[in-house]
mmCIF file of C-alpha atoms in Angstrom:
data_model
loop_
_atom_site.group_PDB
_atom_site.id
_atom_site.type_symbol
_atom_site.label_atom_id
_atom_site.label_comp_id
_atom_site.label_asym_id
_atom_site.label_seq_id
_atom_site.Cartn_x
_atom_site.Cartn_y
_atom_site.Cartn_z
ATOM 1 C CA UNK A 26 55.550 86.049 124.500
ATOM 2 C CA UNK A 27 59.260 87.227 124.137
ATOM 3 C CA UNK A 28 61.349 84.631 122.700
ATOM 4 C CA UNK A 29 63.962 83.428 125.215
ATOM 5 C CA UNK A 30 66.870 81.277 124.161
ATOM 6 C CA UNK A 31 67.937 78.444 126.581
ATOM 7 C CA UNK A 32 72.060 77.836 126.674
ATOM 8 C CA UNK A 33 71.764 73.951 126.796
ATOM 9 C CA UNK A 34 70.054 73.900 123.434
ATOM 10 C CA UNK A 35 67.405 71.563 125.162
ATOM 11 C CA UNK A 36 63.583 71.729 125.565
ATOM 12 C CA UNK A 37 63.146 74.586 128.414
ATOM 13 C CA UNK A 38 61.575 73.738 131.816
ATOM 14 C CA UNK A 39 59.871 77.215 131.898
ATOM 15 C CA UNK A 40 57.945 79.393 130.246
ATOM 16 C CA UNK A 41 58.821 83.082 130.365
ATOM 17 C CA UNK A 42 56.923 86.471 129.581
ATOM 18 C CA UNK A 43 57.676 89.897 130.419
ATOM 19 C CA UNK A 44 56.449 93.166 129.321
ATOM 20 C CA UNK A 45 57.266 97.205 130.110
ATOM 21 C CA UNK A 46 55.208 99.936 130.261
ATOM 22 C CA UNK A 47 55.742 103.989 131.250
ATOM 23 C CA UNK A 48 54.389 106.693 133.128
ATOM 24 C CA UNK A 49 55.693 109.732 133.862
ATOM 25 C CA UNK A 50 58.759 108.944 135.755
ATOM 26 C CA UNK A 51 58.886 105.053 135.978
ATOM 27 C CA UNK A 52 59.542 102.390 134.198
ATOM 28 C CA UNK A 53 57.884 99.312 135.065
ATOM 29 C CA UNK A 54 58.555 95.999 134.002
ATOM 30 C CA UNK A 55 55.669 92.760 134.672
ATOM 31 C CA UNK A 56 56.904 89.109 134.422
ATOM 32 C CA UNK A 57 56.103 85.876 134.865
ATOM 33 C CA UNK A 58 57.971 83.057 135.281
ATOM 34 C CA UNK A 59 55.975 79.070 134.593
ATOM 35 C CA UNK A 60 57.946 76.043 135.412
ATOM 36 C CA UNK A 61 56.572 73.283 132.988
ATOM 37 C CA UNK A 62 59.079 70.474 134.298
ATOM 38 C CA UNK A 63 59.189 68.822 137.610
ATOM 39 C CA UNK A 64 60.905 70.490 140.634
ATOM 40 C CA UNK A 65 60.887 74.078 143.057
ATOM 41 C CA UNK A 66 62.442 76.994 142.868
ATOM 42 C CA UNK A 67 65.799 77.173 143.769
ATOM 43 C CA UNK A 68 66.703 79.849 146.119
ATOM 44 C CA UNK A 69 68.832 80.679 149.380
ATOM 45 C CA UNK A 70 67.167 80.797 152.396
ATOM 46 C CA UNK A 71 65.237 83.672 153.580
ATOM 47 C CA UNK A 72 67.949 83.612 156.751
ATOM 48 C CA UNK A 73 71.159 83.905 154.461
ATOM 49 C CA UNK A 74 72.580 86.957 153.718
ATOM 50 C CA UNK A 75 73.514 86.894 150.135
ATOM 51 C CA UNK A 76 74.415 89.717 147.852
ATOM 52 C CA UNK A 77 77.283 88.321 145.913
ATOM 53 C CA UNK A 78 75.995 85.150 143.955
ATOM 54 C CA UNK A 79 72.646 85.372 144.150
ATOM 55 C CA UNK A 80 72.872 84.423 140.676
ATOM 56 C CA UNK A 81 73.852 81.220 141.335
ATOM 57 C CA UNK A 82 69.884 80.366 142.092
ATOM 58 C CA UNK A 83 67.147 81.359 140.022
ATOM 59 C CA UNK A 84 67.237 85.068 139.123
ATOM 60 C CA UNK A 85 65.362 87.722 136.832
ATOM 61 C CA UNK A 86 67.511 89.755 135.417
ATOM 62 C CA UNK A 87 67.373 93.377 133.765
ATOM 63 C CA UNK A 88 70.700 95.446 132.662
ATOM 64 C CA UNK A 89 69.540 98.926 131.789
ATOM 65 C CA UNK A 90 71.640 101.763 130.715
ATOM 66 C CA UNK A 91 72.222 104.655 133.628
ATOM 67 C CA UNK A 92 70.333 108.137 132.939
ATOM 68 C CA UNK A 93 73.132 110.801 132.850
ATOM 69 C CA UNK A 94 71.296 112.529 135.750
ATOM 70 C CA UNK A 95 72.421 110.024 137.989
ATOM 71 C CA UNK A 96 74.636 110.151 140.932
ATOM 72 C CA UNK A 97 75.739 106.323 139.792
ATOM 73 C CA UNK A 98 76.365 107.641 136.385
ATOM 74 C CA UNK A 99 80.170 106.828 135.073
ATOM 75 C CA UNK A 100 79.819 107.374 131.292
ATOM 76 C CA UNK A 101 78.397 106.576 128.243
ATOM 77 C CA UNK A 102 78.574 102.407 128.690
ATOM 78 C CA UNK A 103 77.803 102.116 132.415
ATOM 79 C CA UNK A 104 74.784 100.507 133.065
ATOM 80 C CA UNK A 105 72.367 98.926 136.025
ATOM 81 C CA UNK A 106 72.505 95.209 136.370
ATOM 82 C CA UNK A 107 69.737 94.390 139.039
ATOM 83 C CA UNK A 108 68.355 90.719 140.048
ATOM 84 C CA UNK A 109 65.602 89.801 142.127
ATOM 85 C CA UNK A 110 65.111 85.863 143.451
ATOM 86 C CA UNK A 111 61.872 84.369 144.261
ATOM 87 C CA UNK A 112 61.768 85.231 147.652
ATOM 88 C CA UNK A 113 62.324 88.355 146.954
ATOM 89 C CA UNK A 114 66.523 89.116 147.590
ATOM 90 C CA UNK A 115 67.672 91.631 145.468
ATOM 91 C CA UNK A 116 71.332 92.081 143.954
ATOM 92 C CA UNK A 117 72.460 95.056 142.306
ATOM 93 C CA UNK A 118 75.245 96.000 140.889
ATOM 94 C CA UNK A 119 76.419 99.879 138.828
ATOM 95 C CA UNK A 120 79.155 98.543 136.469
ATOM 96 C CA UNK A 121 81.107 100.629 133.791
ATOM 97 C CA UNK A 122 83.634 98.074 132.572
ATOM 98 C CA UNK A 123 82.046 94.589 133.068
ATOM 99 C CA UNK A 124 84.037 92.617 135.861
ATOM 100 C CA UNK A 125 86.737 95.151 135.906
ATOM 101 C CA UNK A 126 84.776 98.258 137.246
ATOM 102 C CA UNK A 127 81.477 98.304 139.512
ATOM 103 C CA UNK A 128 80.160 99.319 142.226
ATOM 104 C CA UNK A 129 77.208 98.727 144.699
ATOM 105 C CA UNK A 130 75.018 101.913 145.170
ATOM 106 C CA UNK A 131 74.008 102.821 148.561
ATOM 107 C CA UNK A 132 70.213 102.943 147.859
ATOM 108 C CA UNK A 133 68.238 100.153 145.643
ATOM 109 C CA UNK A 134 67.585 101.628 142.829
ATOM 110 C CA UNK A 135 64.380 99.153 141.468
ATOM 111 C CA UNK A 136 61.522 98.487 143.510
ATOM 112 C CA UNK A 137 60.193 94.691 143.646
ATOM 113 C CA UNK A 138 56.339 93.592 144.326
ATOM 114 C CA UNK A 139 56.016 90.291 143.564
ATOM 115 C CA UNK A 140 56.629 86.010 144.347
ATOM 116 C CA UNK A 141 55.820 82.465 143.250
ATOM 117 C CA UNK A 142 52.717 80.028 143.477
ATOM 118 C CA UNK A 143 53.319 77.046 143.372
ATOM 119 C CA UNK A 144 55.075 76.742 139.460
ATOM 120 C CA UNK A 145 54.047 80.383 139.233
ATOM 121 C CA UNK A 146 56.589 83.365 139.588
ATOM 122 C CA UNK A 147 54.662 86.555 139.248
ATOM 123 C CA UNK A 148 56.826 89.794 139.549
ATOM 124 C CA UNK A 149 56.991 93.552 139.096
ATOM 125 C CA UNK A 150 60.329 95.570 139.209
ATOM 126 C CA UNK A 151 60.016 99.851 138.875
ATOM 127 C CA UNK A 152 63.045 101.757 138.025
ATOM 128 C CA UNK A 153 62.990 105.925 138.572
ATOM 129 C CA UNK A 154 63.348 107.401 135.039
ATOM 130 C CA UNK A 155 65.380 109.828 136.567
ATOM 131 C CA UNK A 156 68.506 107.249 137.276
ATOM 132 C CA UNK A 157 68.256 104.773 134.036
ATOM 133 C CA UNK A 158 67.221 104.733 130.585
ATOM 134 C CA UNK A 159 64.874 102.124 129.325
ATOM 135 C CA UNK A 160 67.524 100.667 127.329
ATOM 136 C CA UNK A 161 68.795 97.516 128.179
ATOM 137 C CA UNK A 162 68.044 93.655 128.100
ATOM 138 C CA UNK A 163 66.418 91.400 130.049
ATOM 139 C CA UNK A 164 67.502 87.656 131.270
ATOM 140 C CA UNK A 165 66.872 84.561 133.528
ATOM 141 C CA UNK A 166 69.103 82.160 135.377
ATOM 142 C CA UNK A 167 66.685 78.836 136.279
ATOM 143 C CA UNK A 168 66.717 75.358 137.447
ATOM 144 C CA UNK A 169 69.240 72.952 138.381
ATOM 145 C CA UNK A 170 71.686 72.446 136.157
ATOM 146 C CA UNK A 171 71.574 76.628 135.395
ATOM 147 C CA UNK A 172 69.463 76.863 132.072
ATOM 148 C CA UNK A 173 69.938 81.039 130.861
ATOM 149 C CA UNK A 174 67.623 82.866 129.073
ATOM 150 C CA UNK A 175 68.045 85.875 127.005
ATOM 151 C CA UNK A 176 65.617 88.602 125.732
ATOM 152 C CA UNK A 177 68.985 89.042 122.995
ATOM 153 C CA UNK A 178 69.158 87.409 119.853
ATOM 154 C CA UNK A 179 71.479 84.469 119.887
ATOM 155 C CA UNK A 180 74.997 84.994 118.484
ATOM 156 C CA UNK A 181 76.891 82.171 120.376
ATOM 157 C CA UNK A 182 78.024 84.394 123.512
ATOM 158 C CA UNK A 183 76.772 83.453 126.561
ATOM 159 C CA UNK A 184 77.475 87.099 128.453
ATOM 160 C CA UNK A 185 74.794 88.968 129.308
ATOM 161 C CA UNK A 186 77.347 92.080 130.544
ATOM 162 C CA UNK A 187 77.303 93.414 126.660
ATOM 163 C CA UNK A 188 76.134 96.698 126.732
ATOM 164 C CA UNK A 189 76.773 97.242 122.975
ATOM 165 C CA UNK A 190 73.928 94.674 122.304
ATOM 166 C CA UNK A 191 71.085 96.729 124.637
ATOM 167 C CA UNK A 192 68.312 97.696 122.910
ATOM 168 C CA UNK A 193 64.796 99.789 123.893
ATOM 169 C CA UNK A 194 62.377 98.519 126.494
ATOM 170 C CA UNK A 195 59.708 100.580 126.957
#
């Protein structure tokens, strides 16, 4: 298991495990998701349109550096920051200076197989090789109140747009 720091510095209501692997032109990444405290996951409705702050519910997140083959490619530091809820909704975002300069690309750029069981939250996410590296990091927003989880080491910034702090995963 991956170690995952919780902001609030408490005992975490989930347990949370993700792994990559490659083949020839994908990479995929597994996780799962256990809540091991009381409650449900907390989503929009399958009826809302959201895009914009569907981070503001439980979220997996990855942030993985663009391939310079692709069309969404600005520079060196632009990245892919895609989230996925339990039900499913997707966000994505192709950002080269965080909360200054980003886009939304016209076509999703991860594919998504995957959703919950009761305290379960099984998931799958591929990403083309072709359009991002498998650099990056990997993060969760859970529960009510918002409990974040990093696949980062801590260093007492809670900001997962930090491209300079990526690292490999796969």
């Amino acid at each position: 298991m991956k170690q995952w720091l919780n902001s609030l510095n408490t005992p975490s209501d989930y347990r949370i495990d993700w792994q990559t692997h490659k083949n020839q032109d994908r990479l995929h990444l597994v996780f799962q998701i256990e809540q091991t405290g009381e409650g449900s996951w907390q989503t929009f409705s399958t009826q809302e349109k959201v895009s914009w702050g569907l981070w503001e519910k439980d979220v997996f997140e990855v942030f993985l550096q663009l391939n310079s083959h692709s069309e969404y490619y600005f520079g060196e530091k632009s990245y892919l920051e895609f989230q996925v809820s339990p039900l499913g909704q997707t966000f994505q975002l192709v950002v080269q200076k965080p909360r200054l300069l980003y886009a939304s690309p016209l076509k999703l750029l991860a594919e998504y197989s995957g959703g919950t069981q009761g305290a379960y939250w099984r998931g799958e996410l591929s990403f083309s090789l072709q359009e991002i590296e498998p650099i990056g990091g990997v993060f969760a927003c859970l529960g009510q109140p918002q409990q974040f989880y990093s696949s980062l080491s801590p260093d007492g910034v809670l900001d997962f747009h930090r491209p300079q702090r990526f690292g490999p995963l796969g």
